[in-house]
mmCIF file of C-alpha atoms in Angstrom:
data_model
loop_
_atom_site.group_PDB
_atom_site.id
_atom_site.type_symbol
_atom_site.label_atom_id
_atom_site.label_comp_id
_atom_site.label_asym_id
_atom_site.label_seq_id
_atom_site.Cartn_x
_atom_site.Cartn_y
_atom_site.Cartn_z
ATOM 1 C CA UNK A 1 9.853 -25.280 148.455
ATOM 2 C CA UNK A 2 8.442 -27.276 151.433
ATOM 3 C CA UNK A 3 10.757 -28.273 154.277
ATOM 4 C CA UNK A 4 10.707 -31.417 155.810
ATOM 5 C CA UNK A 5 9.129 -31.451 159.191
ATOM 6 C CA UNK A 6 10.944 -32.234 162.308
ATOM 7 C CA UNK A 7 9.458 -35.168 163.260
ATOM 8 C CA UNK A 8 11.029 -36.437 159.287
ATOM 9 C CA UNK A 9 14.345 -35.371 160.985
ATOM 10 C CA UNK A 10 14.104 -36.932 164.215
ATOM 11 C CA UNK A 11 12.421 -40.498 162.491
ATOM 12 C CA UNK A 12 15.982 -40.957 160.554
ATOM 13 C CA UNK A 13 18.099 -39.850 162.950
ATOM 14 C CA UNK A 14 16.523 -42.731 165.794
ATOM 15 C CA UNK A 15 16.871 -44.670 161.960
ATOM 16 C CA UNK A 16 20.521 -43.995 161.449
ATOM 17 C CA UNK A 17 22.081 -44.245 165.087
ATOM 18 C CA UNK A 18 21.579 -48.356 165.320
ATOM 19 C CA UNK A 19 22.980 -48.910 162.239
ATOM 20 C CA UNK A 20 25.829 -46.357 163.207
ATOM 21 C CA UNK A 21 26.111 -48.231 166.417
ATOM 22 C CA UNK A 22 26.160 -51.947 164.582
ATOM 23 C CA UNK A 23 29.016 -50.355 162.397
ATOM 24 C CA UNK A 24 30.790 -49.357 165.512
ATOM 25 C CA UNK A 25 30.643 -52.616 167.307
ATOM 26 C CA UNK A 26 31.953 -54.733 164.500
ATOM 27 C CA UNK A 27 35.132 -52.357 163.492
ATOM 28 C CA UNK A 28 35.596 -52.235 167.538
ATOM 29 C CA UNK A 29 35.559 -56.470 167.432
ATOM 30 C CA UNK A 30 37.986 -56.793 164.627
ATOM 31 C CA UNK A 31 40.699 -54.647 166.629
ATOM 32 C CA UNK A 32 40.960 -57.207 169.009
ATOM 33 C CA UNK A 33 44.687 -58.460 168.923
ATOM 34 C CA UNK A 34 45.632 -62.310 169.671
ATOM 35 C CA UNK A 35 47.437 -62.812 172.980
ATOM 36 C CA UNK A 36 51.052 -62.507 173.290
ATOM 37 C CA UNK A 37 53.148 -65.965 172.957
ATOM 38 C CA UNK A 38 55.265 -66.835 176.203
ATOM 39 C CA UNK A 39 58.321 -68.849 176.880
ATOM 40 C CA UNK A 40 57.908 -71.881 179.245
ATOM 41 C CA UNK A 41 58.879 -69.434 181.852
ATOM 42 C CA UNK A 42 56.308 -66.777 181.523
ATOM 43 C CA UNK A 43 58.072 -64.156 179.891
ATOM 44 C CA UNK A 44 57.312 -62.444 176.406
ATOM 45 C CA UNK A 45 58.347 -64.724 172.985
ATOM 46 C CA UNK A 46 59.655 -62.107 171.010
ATOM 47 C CA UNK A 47 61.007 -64.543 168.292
ATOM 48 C CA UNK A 48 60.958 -63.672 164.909
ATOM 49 C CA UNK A 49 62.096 -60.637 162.557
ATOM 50 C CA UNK A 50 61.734 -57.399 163.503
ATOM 51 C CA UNK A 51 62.256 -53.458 161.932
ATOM 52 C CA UNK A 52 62.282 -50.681 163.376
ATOM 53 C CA UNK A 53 61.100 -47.619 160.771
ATOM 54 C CA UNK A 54 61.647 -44.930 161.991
ATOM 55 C CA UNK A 55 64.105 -41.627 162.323
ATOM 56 C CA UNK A 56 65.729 -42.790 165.398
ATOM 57 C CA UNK A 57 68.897 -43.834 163.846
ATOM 58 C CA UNK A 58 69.735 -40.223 163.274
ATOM 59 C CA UNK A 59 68.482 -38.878 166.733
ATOM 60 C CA UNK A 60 67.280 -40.956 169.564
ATOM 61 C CA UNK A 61 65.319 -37.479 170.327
ATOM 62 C CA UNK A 62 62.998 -35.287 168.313
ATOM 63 C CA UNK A 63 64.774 -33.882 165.351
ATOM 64 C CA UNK A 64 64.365 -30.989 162.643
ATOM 65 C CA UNK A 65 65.537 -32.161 159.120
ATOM 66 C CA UNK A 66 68.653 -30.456 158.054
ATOM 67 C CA UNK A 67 70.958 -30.413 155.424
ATOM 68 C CA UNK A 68 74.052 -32.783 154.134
ATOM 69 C CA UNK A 69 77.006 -31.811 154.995
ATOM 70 C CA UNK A 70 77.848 -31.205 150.911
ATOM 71 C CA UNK A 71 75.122 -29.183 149.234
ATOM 72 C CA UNK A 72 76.354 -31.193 145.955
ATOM 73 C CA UNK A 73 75.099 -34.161 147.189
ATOM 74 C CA UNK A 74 71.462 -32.667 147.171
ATOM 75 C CA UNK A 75 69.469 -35.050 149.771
ATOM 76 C CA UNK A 76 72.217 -37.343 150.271
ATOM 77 C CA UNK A 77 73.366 -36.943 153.904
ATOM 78 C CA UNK A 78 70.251 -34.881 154.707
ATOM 79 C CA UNK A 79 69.088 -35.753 158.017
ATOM 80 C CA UNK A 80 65.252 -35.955 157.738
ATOM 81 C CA UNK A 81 62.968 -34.736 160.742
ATOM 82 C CA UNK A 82 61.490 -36.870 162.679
ATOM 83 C CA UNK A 83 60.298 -37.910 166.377
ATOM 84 C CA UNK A 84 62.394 -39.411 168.925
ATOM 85 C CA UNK A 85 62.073 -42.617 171.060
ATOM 86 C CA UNK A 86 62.804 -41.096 174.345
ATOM 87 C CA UNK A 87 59.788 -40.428 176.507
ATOM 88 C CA UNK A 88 59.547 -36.995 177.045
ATOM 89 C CA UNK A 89 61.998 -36.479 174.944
ATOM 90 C CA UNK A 90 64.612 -35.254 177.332
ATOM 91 C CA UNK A 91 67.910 -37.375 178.359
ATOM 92 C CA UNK A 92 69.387 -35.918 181.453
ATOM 93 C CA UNK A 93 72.989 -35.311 180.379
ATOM 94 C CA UNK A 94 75.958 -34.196 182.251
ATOM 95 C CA UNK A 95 77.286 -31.418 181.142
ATOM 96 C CA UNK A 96 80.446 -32.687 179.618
ATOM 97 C CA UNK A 97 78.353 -35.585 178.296
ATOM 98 C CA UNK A 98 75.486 -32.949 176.101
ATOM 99 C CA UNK A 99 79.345 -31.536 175.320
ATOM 100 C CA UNK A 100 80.225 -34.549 173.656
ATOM 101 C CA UNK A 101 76.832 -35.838 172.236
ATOM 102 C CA UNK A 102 77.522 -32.497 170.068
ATOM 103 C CA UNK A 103 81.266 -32.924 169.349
ATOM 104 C CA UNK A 104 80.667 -36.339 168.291
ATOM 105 C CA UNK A 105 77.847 -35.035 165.563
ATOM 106 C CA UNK A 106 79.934 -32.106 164.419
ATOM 107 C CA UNK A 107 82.050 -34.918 163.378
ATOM 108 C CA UNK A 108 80.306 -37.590 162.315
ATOM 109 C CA UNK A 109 81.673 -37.687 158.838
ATOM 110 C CA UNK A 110 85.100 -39.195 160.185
ATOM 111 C CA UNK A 111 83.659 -40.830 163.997
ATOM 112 C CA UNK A 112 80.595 -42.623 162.494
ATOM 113 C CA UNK A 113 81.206 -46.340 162.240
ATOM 114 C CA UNK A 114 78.498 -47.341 159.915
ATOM 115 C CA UNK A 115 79.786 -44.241 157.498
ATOM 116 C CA UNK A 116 83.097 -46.291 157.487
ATOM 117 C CA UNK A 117 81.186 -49.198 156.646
ATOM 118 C CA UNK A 118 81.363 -51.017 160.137
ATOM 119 C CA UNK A 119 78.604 -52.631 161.762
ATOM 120 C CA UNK A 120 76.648 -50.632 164.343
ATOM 121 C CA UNK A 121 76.623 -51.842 167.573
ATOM 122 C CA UNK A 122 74.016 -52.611 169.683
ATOM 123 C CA UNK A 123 71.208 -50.157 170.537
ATOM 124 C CA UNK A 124 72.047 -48.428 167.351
ATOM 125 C CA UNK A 125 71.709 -51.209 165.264
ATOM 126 C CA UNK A 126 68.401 -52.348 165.977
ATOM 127 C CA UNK A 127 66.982 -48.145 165.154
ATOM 128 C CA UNK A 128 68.876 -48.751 161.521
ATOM 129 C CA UNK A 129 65.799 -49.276 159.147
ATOM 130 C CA UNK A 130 67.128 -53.114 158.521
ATOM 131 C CA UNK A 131 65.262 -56.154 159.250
ATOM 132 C CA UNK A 132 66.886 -58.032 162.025
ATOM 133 C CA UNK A 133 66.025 -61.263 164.012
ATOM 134 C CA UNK A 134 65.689 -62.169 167.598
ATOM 135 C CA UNK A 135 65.734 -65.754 168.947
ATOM 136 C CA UNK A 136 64.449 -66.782 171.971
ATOM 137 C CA UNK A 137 65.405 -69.388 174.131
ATOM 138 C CA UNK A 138 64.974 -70.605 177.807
ATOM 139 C CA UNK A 139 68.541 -70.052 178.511
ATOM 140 C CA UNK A 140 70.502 -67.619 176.050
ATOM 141 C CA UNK A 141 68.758 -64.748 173.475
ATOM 142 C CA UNK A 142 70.428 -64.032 170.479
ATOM 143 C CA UNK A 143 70.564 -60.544 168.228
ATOM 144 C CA UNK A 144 70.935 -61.847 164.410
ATOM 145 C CA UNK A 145 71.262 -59.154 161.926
ATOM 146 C CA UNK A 146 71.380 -59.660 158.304
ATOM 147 C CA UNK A 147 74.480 -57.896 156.268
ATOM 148 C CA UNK A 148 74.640 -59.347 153.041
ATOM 149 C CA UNK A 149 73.003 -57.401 150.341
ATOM 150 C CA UNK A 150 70.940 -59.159 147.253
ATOM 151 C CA UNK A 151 72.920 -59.991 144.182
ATOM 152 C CA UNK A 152 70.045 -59.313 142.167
#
């Protein structure tokens, strides 16, 4: 069996690399994202609904999944692993404070609000993996966050 020369070779490589190069250019055009809408005064529009999705809601840092706290439950209460939100994913605690961050999740069952179906408050509520909505205005911003659930 004859093998192809290496002037064959080098013809369809100088061949392939401009259309490899046109392919390039157009995927790198389409990733161009529209300008950011401003308020009046400059500042960022962030109107309109949001969602986080995410693990944050169950640790602001990196996590390891772990079990419910009732094996009967299977995955119910299972906290699933996940990355954190907090660059380099270290929060400079006191010492009494890392003290309480794990008193307050040894307990959890009977400290969480949410568990005792209360709203979250705000950070917390906007890492919950709900839709919620911001408006804007020149003057006053405003945190809306859906509760009802669909009758359907």
């Amino acid at each position: 069996m004859r093998r192809p020369s290496r002037t064959l070779k080098a013809r369809m490589l100088v061949a392939l690399v401009p259309v490899v190069l046109f392919a390039f250019s157009l995927a790198t055009g389409q990733a161009q994202t529209p300008p950011v809408p401003r308020m009046p005064d400059g500042k960022p529009n962030l109107t309109g609904v949001w969602q986080a999705l995410g693990t944050a809601y169950w640790d602001i840092q990196d996590h390891s999944p772990q079990a419910g706290s009732f094996y009967q439950l299977g995955a119910i209460g299972a906290i699933p692993g996940g990355r954190g939100i907090v660059d380099g994913n270290e929060i400079p605690y006191q010492s009494w404070a890392a003290e309480k961050k794990k008193e307050n999740f040894a307990n959890r069952l009977t400290l969480d609000p949410e568990i005792k179906c209360y709203l979250p408050g705000v950070p917390r509520a906007t890492y919950l993996p709900f839709p919620f909505k911001l408006f804007n205005r020149r003057r006053i911003s405003r945190l809306s966050m859906n509760t009802e659930l669909p009758t359907d």
